PDB file of C-alpha atoms in Angstrom:
ATOM      1  CA  MET T 362      65.869 110.272 102.514  1.00 40.00           C
ATOM      2  CA  ASN T 363      65.073 111.020 106.123  1.00 41.00           C
ATOM      3  CA  ALA T 364      65.928 114.659 106.809  1.00 42.00           C
ATOM      4  CA  ARG T 365      67.920 113.886 109.952  1.00 46.00           C
ATOM      5  CA  VAL T 366      70.250 111.516 108.128  1.00 43.00           C
ATOM      6  CA  LYS T 367      73.367 113.453 107.250  1.00 77.00           C
ATOM      7  CA  GLN T 368      76.037 110.859 106.542  1.00 97.00           C
ATOM      8  CA  ILE T 369      76.105 107.939 104.138  1.00 98.00           C
ATOM      9  CA  ALA T 370      77.847 104.630 104.841  1.00 98.00           C
ATOM     10  CA  VAL T 371      78.532 101.557 102.724  1.00 98.00           C
ATOM     11  CA  VAL T 372      79.029  98.329 104.667  1.00 98.00           C
ATOM     12  CA  THR T 373      80.158  95.217 102.805  1.00 98.00           C
ATOM     13  CA  GLY T 374      79.542  91.729 104.125  1.00 97.00           C
ATOM     14  CA  ALA T 375      76.527  93.191 105.893  1.00 97.00           C
ATOM     15  CA  GLY T 376      74.282  90.132 105.753  1.00 96.00           C
ATOM     16  CA  SER T 377      75.669  88.581 108.926  1.00 94.00           C
ATOM     17  CA  GLY T 378      78.184  88.799 111.732  1.00 93.00           C
ATOM     18  CA  ILE T 379      80.306  91.886 112.198  1.00 95.00           C
ATOM     19  CA  GLY T 380      78.979  93.547 109.045  1.00 97.00           C
ATOM     20  CA  ARG T 381      75.398  93.250 110.228  1.00 97.00           C
ATOM     21  CA  SER T 382      76.254  94.488 113.718  1.00 97.00           C
ATOM     22  CA  VAL T 383      78.094  97.515 112.325  1.00 98.00           C
ATOM     23  CA  ALA T 384      75.258  98.312 109.917  1.00 98.00           C
ATOM     24  CA  LEU T 385      72.707  98.182 112.747  1.00 98.00           C
ATOM     25  CA  THR T 386      74.868 100.378 114.983  1.00 98.00           C
ATOM     26  CA  LEU T 387      75.414 102.986 112.259  1.00 98.00           C
ATOM     27  CA  ALA T 388      71.713 103.033 111.401  1.00 98.00           C
ATOM     28  CA  ALA T 389      70.808 103.488 115.069  1.00 97.00           C
ATOM     29  CA  ALA T 390      73.212 106.450 115.218  1.00 97.00           C
ATOM     30  CA  GLY T 391      71.441 108.201 112.336  1.00 97.00           C
ATOM     31  CA  TRP T 392      73.524 107.154 109.360  1.00 98.00           C
ATOM     32  CA  ALA T 393      71.995 106.127 106.052  1.00 98.00           C
ATOM     33  CA  VAL T 394      73.501 102.705 105.418  1.00 98.00           C
ATOM     34  CA  ALA T 395      73.884 100.861 102.129  1.00 98.00           C
ATOM     35  CA  VAL T 396      74.330  97.188 103.011  1.00 98.00           C
ATOM     36  CA  ALA T 397      76.107  95.016 100.470  1.00 98.00           C
ATOM     37  CA  GLY T 398      76.662  91.286 100.184  1.00 97.00           C
ATOM     38  CA  ARG T 399      76.273  88.428  97.744  1.00 96.00           C
ATOM     39  CA  ARG T 400      72.790  87.339  98.852  1.00 97.00           C
ATOM     40  CA  SER T 401      69.782  89.627  99.001  1.00 97.00           C
ATOM     41  CA  GLY T 402      67.947  87.603 101.675  1.00 98.00           C
ATOM     42  CA  PRO T 403      70.418  88.221 104.526  1.00 98.00           C
ATOM     43  CA  LEU T 404      70.719  91.883 103.518  1.00 98.00           C
ATOM     44  CA  GLU T 405      66.954  92.282 103.799  1.00 98.00           C
ATOM     45  CA  GLU T 406      67.119  90.655 107.237  1.00 98.00           C
ATOM     46  CA  THR T 407      69.699  93.237 108.285  1.00 98.00           C
ATOM     47  CA  ALA T 408      67.489  96.047 106.978  1.00 98.00           C
ATOM     48  CA  GLU T 409      64.424  94.634 108.741  1.00 98.00           C
ATOM     49  CA  ALA T 410      66.322  94.376 112.034  1.00 98.00           C
ATOM     50  CA  ALA T 411      67.449  97.998 111.716  1.00 98.00           C
ATOM     51  CA  ARG T 412      63.914  99.223 111.039  1.00 97.00           C
ATOM     52  CA  ALA T 413      62.457  97.097 113.822  1.00 98.00           C
ATOM     53  CA  ALA T 414      64.779  98.821 116.296  1.00 96.00           C
ATOM     54  CA  HIS T 415      64.439 102.263 114.717  1.00 95.00           C
ATOM     55  CA  PRO T 416      61.444 102.713 112.368  1.00 96.00           C
ATOM     56  CA  ASP T 417      63.052 105.708 110.673  1.00 95.00           C
ATOM     57  CA  ALA T 418      66.309 103.868 109.911  1.00 96.00           C
ATOM     58  CA  GLU T 419      67.517 104.452 106.359  1.00 96.00           C
ATOM     59  CA  VAL T 420      68.900 101.182 104.950  1.00 98.00           C
ATOM     60  CA  LEU T 421      69.477 100.432 101.270  1.00 98.00           C
ATOM     61  CA  CYS T 422      70.093  96.810 100.237  1.00 98.00           C
ATOM     62  CA  VAL T 423      72.466  96.384  97.278  1.00 98.00           C
ATOM     63  CA  PRO T 424      73.420  92.774  96.459  1.00 98.00           C
ATOM     64  CA  ALA T 425      76.998  92.756  95.186  1.00 98.00           C
ATOM     65  CA  ASP T 426      79.957  90.403  94.874  1.00 98.00           C
ATOM     66  CA  VAL T 427      82.953  92.473  95.945  1.00 98.00           C
ATOM     67  CA  SER T 428      85.311  90.357  93.834  1.00 98.00           C
ATOM     68  CA  ASP T 429      83.461  91.425  90.660  1.00 98.00           C
ATOM     69  CA  PRO T 430      84.637  94.843  89.373  1.00 98.00           C
ATOM     70  CA  ASP T 431      81.347  95.508  87.583  1.00 98.00           C
ATOM     71  CA  ALA T 432      79.302  94.654  90.673  1.00 98.00           C
ATOM     72  CA  VAL T 433      81.407  96.983  92.815  1.00 98.00           C
ATOM     73  CA  ALA T 434      81.081  99.808  90.301  1.00 98.00           C
ATOM     74  CA  SER T 435      77.315  99.287  90.238  1.00 98.00           C
ATOM     75  CA  LEU T 436      77.160  99.270  94.064  1.00 98.00           C
ATOM     76  CA  PHE T 437      78.812 102.657  94.424  1.00 98.00           C
ATOM     77  CA  GLU T 438      76.951 104.169  91.499  1.00 98.00           C
ATOM     78  CA  THR T 439      73.672 103.041  93.078  1.00 98.00           C
ATOM     79  CA  VAL T 440      74.627 104.688  96.374  1.00 98.00           C
ATOM     80  CA  ARG T 441      75.832 107.853  94.666  1.00 97.00           C
ATOM     81  CA  GLU T 442      72.628 108.136  92.636  1.00 97.00           C
ATOM     82  CA  ARG T 443      70.471 107.579  95.725  1.00 97.00           C
ATOM     83  CA  TYR T 444      72.293 109.801  98.208  1.00 97.00           C
ATOM     84  CA  GLY T 445      74.685 111.949  96.193  1.00 97.00           C
ATOM     85  CA  ARG T 446      77.788 111.016  98.197  1.00 97.00           C
ATOM     86  CA  VAL T 447      79.615 108.411 100.307  1.00 98.00           C
ATOM     87  CA  ASP T 448      80.998 109.424 103.710  1.00 98.00           C
ATOM     88  CA  LEU T 449      82.115 106.020 104.980  1.00 98.00           C
ATOM     89  CA  LEU T 450      83.128 102.636 103.622  1.00 98.00           C
ATOM     90  CA  PHE T 451      83.452  99.772 106.092  1.00 98.00           C
ATOM     91  CA  ASN T 452      85.457  97.284 104.042  1.00 98.00           C
ATOM     92  CA  ASN T 453      84.323  94.164 105.860  1.00 97.00           C
ATOM     93  CA  ALA T 454      83.506  91.388 103.371  1.00 95.00           C
ATOM     94  CA  GLY T 455      85.818  88.442 103.784  1.00 94.00           C
ATOM     95  CA  THR T 456      86.187  84.679 103.838  1.00 93.00           C
ATOM     96  CA  PHE T 457      88.453  82.428 105.874  1.00 89.00           C
ATOM     97  CA  GLY T 458      88.781  79.827 103.149  1.00 87.00           C
ATOM     98  CA  PRO T 459      89.180  76.081 103.681  1.00 84.00           C
ATOM     99  CA  ALA T 460      89.366  75.366 107.411  1.00 77.00           C
ATOM    100  CA  GLY T 461      91.989  72.988 108.724  1.00 79.00           C
ATOM    101  CA  VAL T 462      93.585  72.263 105.344  1.00 89.00           C
ATOM    102  CA  ALA T 463      97.352  71.829 105.405  1.00 88.00           C
ATOM    103  CA  LEU T 464      99.382  74.309 103.365  1.00 91.00           C
ATOM    104  CA  GLU T 465     100.523  71.688 100.879  1.00 93.00           C
ATOM    105  CA  ASP T 466      96.939  70.597 100.221  1.00 93.00           C
ATOM    106  CA  ILE T 467      95.384  73.998  99.489  1.00 94.00           C
ATOM    107  CA  SER T 468      94.175  74.142  95.900  1.00 96.00           C
ATOM    108  CA  TYR T 469      94.902  77.049  93.625  1.00 96.00           C
ATOM    109  CA  GLU T 470      91.140  77.650  93.374  1.00 96.00           C
ATOM    110  CA  ALA T 471      90.808  77.888  97.165  1.00 95.00           C
ATOM    111  CA  TRP T 472      93.773  80.265  97.433  1.00 95.00           C
ATOM    112  CA  ARG T 473      92.449  82.435  94.619  1.00 97.00           C
ATOM    113  CA  SER T 474      88.957  82.564  96.129  1.00 96.00           C
ATOM    114  CA  VAL T 475      90.276  83.982  99.423  1.00 96.00           C
ATOM    115  CA  VAL T 476      92.536  86.495  97.663  1.00 97.00           C
ATOM    116  CA  ASP T 477      89.739  87.593  95.334  1.00 98.00           C
ATOM    117  CA  VAL T 478      87.346  88.396  98.183  1.00 97.00           C
ATOM    118  CA  ASN T 479      89.618  89.538 101.003  1.00 97.00           C
ATOM    119  CA  LEU T 480      92.227  91.510  99.091  1.00 97.00           C
ATOM    120  CA  THR T 481      91.018  92.255  95.580  1.00 98.00           C
ATOM    121  CA  GLY T 482      87.474  92.886  96.818  1.00 98.00           C
ATOM    122  CA  SER T 483      88.716  95.291  99.464  1.00 98.00           C
ATOM    123  CA  PHE T 484      90.837  97.109  96.888  1.00 98.00           C
ATOM    124  CA  LEU T 485      87.953  97.394  94.415  1.00 98.00           C
ATOM    125  CA  CYS T 486      85.594  98.794  97.061  1.00 98.00           C
ATOM    126  CA  ALA T 487      88.221 101.191  98.386  1.00 98.00           C
ATOM    127  CA  GLN T 488      89.023 102.369  94.865  1.00 98.00           C
ATOM    128  CA  ALA T 489      85.357 102.977  94.065  1.00 98.00           C
ATOM    129  CA  ALA T 490      84.780 104.789  97.365  1.00 98.00           C
ATOM    130  CA  PHE T 491      87.939 106.852  96.825  1.00 98.00           C
ATOM    131  CA  ARG T 492      86.695 108.002  93.423  1.00 98.00           C
ATOM    132  CA  VAL T 493      83.359 109.138  94.858  1.00 98.00           C
ATOM    133  CA  MET T 494      84.917 110.800  97.910  1.00 98.00           C
ATOM    134  CA  LYS T 495      87.476 112.648  95.816  1.00 98.00           C
ATOM    135  CA  ALA T 496      84.861 113.990  93.389  1.00 98.00           C
ATOM    136  CA  GLN T 497      82.076 114.912  95.822  1.00 98.00           C
ATOM    137  CA  ASP T 498      81.437 118.298  97.409  1.00 97.00           C
ATOM    138  CA  PRO T 499      82.333 118.669 100.191  1.00 96.00           C
ATOM    139  CA  GLN T 500      85.283 116.477  99.358  1.00 98.00           C
ATOM    140  CA  GLY T 501      86.509 113.639 101.538  1.00 98.00           C
ATOM    141  CA  GLY T 502      85.338 110.683 103.554  1.00 98.00           C
ATOM    142  CA  ARG T 503      86.570 107.736 105.578  1.00 98.00           C
ATOM    143  CA  ILE T 504      87.478 104.135 104.795  1.00 98.00           C
ATOM    144  CA  ILE T 505      87.736 101.581 107.606  1.00 98.00           C
ATOM    145  CA  ASN T 506      89.268  98.229 106.705  1.00 98.00           C
ATOM    146  CA  ASN T 507      88.575  95.035 108.643  1.00 96.00           C
ATOM    147  CA  GLY T 508      92.038  93.641 109.188  1.00 94.00           C
ATOM    148  CA  SER T 509      91.705  90.850 111.815  1.00 92.00           C
ATOM    149  CA  ILE T 510      94.146  89.671 114.465  1.00 92.00           C
ATOM    150  CA  SER T 511      95.596  87.662 111.576  1.00 90.00           C
ATOM    151  CA  ALA T 512      97.022  90.936 110.247  1.00 91.00           C
ATOM    152  CA  HIS T 513      99.548  90.468 113.089  1.00 92.00           C
ATOM    153  CA  VAL T 514      99.825  86.736 113.831  1.00 89.00           C
ATOM    154  CA  PRO T 515      98.646  83.593 112.003  1.00 86.00           C
ATOM    155  CA  ARG T 516      96.699  80.611 113.160  1.00 86.00           C
ATOM    156  CA  PRO T 517      97.793  77.144 112.067  1.00 84.00           C
ATOM    157  CA  ASN T 518      96.643  76.243 108.540  1.00 87.00           C
ATOM    158  CA  SER T 519      95.490  79.753 107.638  1.00 89.00           C
ATOM    159  CA  ILE T 520      98.006  80.891 105.061  1.00 94.00           C
ATOM    160  CA  ALA T 521      95.547  82.368 102.531  1.00 94.00           C
ATOM    161  CA  TYR T 522      93.541  84.291 105.120  1.00 93.00           C
ATOM    162  CA  THR T 523      96.648  85.465 106.986  1.00 94.00           C
ATOM    163  CA  ALA T 524      98.412  86.594 103.822  1.00 96.00           C
ATOM    164  CA  THR T 525      95.427  88.655 102.718  1.00 97.00           C
ATOM    165  CA  LYS T 526      95.023  90.255 106.137  1.00 97.00           C
ATOM    166  CA  HIS T 527      98.698  91.224 106.233  1.00 97.00           C
ATOM    167  CA  ALA T 528      98.159  92.706 102.775  1.00 97.00           C
ATOM    168  CA  MET T 529      95.173  94.629 104.130  1.00 97.00           C
ATOM    169  CA  THR T 530      97.573  96.549 106.362  1.00 97.00           C
ATOM    170  CA  GLY T 531      99.519  97.668 103.295  1.00 98.00           C
ATOM    171  CA  LEU T 532      96.267  98.637 101.613  1.00 98.00           C
ATOM    172  CA  THR T 533      95.312 100.721 104.655  1.00 98.00           C
ATOM    173  CA  LYS T 534      98.636 102.529 104.748  1.00 98.00           C
ATOM    174  CA  SER T 535      98.591 103.319 101.034  1.00 98.00           C
ATOM    175  CA  LEU T 536      95.007 104.574 101.186  1.00 98.00           C
ATOM    176  CA  SER T 537      95.912 106.774 104.154  1.00 98.00           C
ATOM    177  CA  LEU T 538      98.783 108.327 102.252  1.00 98.00           C
ATOM    178  CA  ASP T 539      97.039 108.709  98.893  1.00 98.00           C
ATOM    179  CA  GLY T 540      93.912 110.105 100.541  1.00 98.00           C
ATOM    180  CA  ARG T 541      95.619 112.945 102.410  1.00 98.00           C
ATOM    181  CA  PRO T 542      95.298 115.566  99.657  1.00 98.00           C
ATOM    182  CA  TYR T 543      91.561 114.911  99.353  1.00 98.00           C
ATOM    183  CA  GLY T 544      90.437 114.676 102.969  1.00 98.00           C
ATOM    184  CA  ILE T 545      90.053 110.899 102.762  1.00 98.00           C
ATOM    185  CA  ALA T 546      91.020 109.205 106.028  1.00 98.00           C
ATOM    186  CA  CYS T 547      91.679 105.484 106.261  1.00 98.00           C
ATOM    187  CA  GLY T 548      92.027 103.302 109.335  1.00 98.00           C
ATOM    188  CA  GLN T 549      92.017  99.616 110.156  1.00 98.00           C
ATOM    189  CA  ILE T 550      90.280  97.641 112.889  1.00 97.00           C
ATOM    190  CA  ASP T 551      91.890  94.315 113.788  1.00 96.00           C
ATOM    191  CA  ILE T 552      89.302  92.056 115.385  1.00 94.00           C
ATOM    192  CA  GLY T 553      89.917  89.006 117.523  1.00 88.00           C
ATOM    193  CA  ASN T 554      87.282  86.402 118.388  1.00 84.00           C
ATOM    194  CA  ALA T 555      84.033  88.286 117.871  1.00 85.00           C
ATOM    195  CA  ALA T 556      81.148  85.851 118.263  1.00 79.00           C
ATOM    196  CA  THR T 557      79.870  85.296 114.709  1.00 71.00           C
ATOM    197  CA  GLU T 558      79.074  82.376 112.421  1.00 69.00           C
ATOM    198  CA  MET T 559      82.732  82.386 111.300  1.00 64.00           C
ATOM    199  CA  THR T 560      84.021  81.917 114.851  1.00 64.00           C
ATOM    200  CA  GLU T 561      81.583  79.281 116.155  1.00 67.00           C
ATOM    201  CA  ARG T 562      84.327  76.634 116.208  1.00 66.00           C
ATOM    202  CA  MET T 563      86.307  78.710 118.711  1.00 69.00           C
ATOM    203  CA  GLN T 564      83.665  77.862 121.301  1.00 66.00           C
ATOM    204  CA  THR T 565      83.985  74.113 120.704  1.00 74.00           C
ATOM    205  CA  GLY T 566      87.747  73.869 120.185  1.00 77.00           C
ATOM    206  CA  ILE T 567      90.182  75.315 117.656  1.00 77.00           C
ATOM    207  CA  MET T 568      93.726  74.313 116.738  1.00 73.00           C
ATOM    208  CA  GLN T 569      96.493  76.034 118.680  1.00 78.00           C
ATOM    209  CA  ALA T 570     100.117  76.563 117.689  1.00 76.00           C
ATOM    210  CA  ASN T 571     101.175  73.538 119.774  1.00 77.00           C
ATOM    211  CA  GLY T 572      98.798  71.268 117.854  1.00 76.00           C
ATOM    212  CA  GLN T 573      96.229  70.971 120.632  1.00 79.00           C
ATOM    213  CA  LEU T 574      92.566  71.936 120.415  1.00 82.00           C
ATOM    214  CA  ALA T 575      91.361  74.566 122.883  1.00 79.00           C
ATOM    215  CA  VAL T 576      88.176  76.525 123.492  1.00 76.00           C
ATOM    216  CA  GLU T 577      88.828  80.253 123.159  1.00 80.00           C
ATOM    217  CA  PRO T 578      86.952  83.201 124.727  1.00 81.00           C
ATOM    218  CA  VAL T 579      84.824  85.331 122.419  1.00 88.00           C
ATOM    219  CA  MET T 580      83.269  88.778 122.644  1.00 86.00           C
ATOM    220  CA  ASP T 581      80.015  90.185 121.316  1.00 92.00           C
ATOM    221  CA  ALA T 582      80.080  91.663 117.819  1.00 93.00           C
ATOM    222  CA  SER T 583      78.401  94.785 119.183  1.00 94.00           C
ATOM    223  CA  ASP T 584      81.657  95.589 121.005  1.00 93.00           C
ATOM    224  CA  VAL T 585      83.324  95.787 117.601  1.00 95.00           C
ATOM    225  CA  ALA T 586      80.491  97.848 116.141  1.00 97.00           C
ATOM    226  CA  ARG T 587      80.797 100.504 118.839  1.00 96.00           C
ATOM    227  CA  THR T 588      84.475 100.874 118.011  1.00 97.00           C
ATOM    228  CA  VAL T 589      83.747 101.239 114.299  1.00 98.00           C
ATOM    229  CA  LEU T 590      81.150 103.894 115.118  1.00 98.00           C
ATOM    230  CA  HIS T 591      83.701 105.827 117.178  1.00 98.00           C
ATOM    231  CA  MET T 592      86.202 105.696 114.314  1.00 98.00           C
ATOM    232  CA  ALA T 593      83.516 106.695 111.812  1.00 98.00           C
ATOM    233  CA  GLU T 594      82.272 109.713 113.737  1.00 97.00           C
ATOM    234  CA  LEU T 595      85.630 111.382 114.262  1.00 98.00           C
ATOM    235  CA  PRO T 596      86.105 114.592 112.276  1.00 97.00           C
ATOM    236  CA  LEU T 597      88.123 113.973 109.128  1.00 97.00           C
ATOM    237  CA  GLY T 598      91.001 115.877 110.683  1.00 97.00           C
ATOM    238  CA  ALA T 599      91.439 112.988 113.146  1.00 98.00           C
ATOM    239  CA  ASN T 600      91.973 109.312 112.444  1.00 98.00           C
ATOM    240  CA  VAL T 601      92.313 106.038 114.309  1.00 98.00           C
ATOM    241  CA  GLN T 602      95.015 104.514 112.122  1.00 98.00           C
ATOM    242  CA  PHE T 603      94.958 101.057 113.716  1.00 98.00           C
ATOM    243  CA  ALA T 604      92.741  99.659 116.458  1.00 97.00           C
ATOM    244  CA  THR T 605      92.744  96.159 117.953  1.00 96.00           C
ATOM    245  CA  VAL T 606      89.522  94.939 119.536  1.00 95.00           C
ATOM    246  CA  MET T 607      89.655  91.430 120.932  1.00 92.00           C
ATOM    247  CA  ALA T 608      88.261  89.076 123.512  1.00 91.00           C
ATOM    248  CA  THR T 609      90.334  89.958 126.575  1.00 90.00           C
ATOM    249  CA  ALA T 610      91.534  86.460 127.403  1.00 87.00           C
ATOM    250  CA  MET T 611      92.046  85.080 123.896  1.00 86.00           C
ATOM    251  CA  PRO T 612      95.507  83.652 123.132  1.00 86.00           C
ATOM    252  CA  TYR T 613      97.169  86.602 121.457  1.00 86.00           C
ATOM    253  CA  ILE T 614      99.272  88.496 124.018  1.00 82.00           C
ATOM    254  CA  GLY T 615     101.886  86.292 125.660  1.00 73.00           C
ATOM    255  CA  ARG T 616     101.940  82.576 125.009  1.00 58.00           C
ATOM    256  CA  GLY T 617      98.198  81.970 125.195  1.00 54.00           C
TER     257      GLY T 617
END
């Protein structure tokens, strides 16, 4: 490992979008970053982009399905064996689920798929990180959960995603409380309309609460990444419990 790298981060869902942007920002700031996701190809692209910008960037690609307990255990054991510790987990992997499907038409399989990734996957990764952080010396670390604006307000036809993101808030609060004795801080970043593959439809028209389609403003994912970096680099005695980062003019405050 590069001698200047002092802190170790795990970023899930790091093959694209916000996860990739956060991984690149952490790597540029001198973190060693383990990037995780289901497909190895996009993870390698993230690693290559980090090294292209900073040749000494330390990026470890670990393909893993966060909804699989064995895969999550293997991910954190791989990181622990390589670096000896975990200082940060950015719990980012998530899926929106079926877009535009009415509540009464959502299949059990579709509901379960969103819950398995967004909620169960986040729990499994947080649990594995917690175990490492509690046992390591020096003890402690930080977990940052990706909550979404949907942790506060839903969009039409988004019940599975919204339910899991509300649950993420409970996960964050419980982790914050249970981590106190061990120097494990946990915060949540609620993101609104970052320009990623998942939000492309916002730039062509997305359903509003009144049933109309409207184009919504977006922001660059790097704006989110800088906020995650700020949260990550606080001393463990300080914590951003909840942060909301959103496109300024998106329909969230007021009536849209």
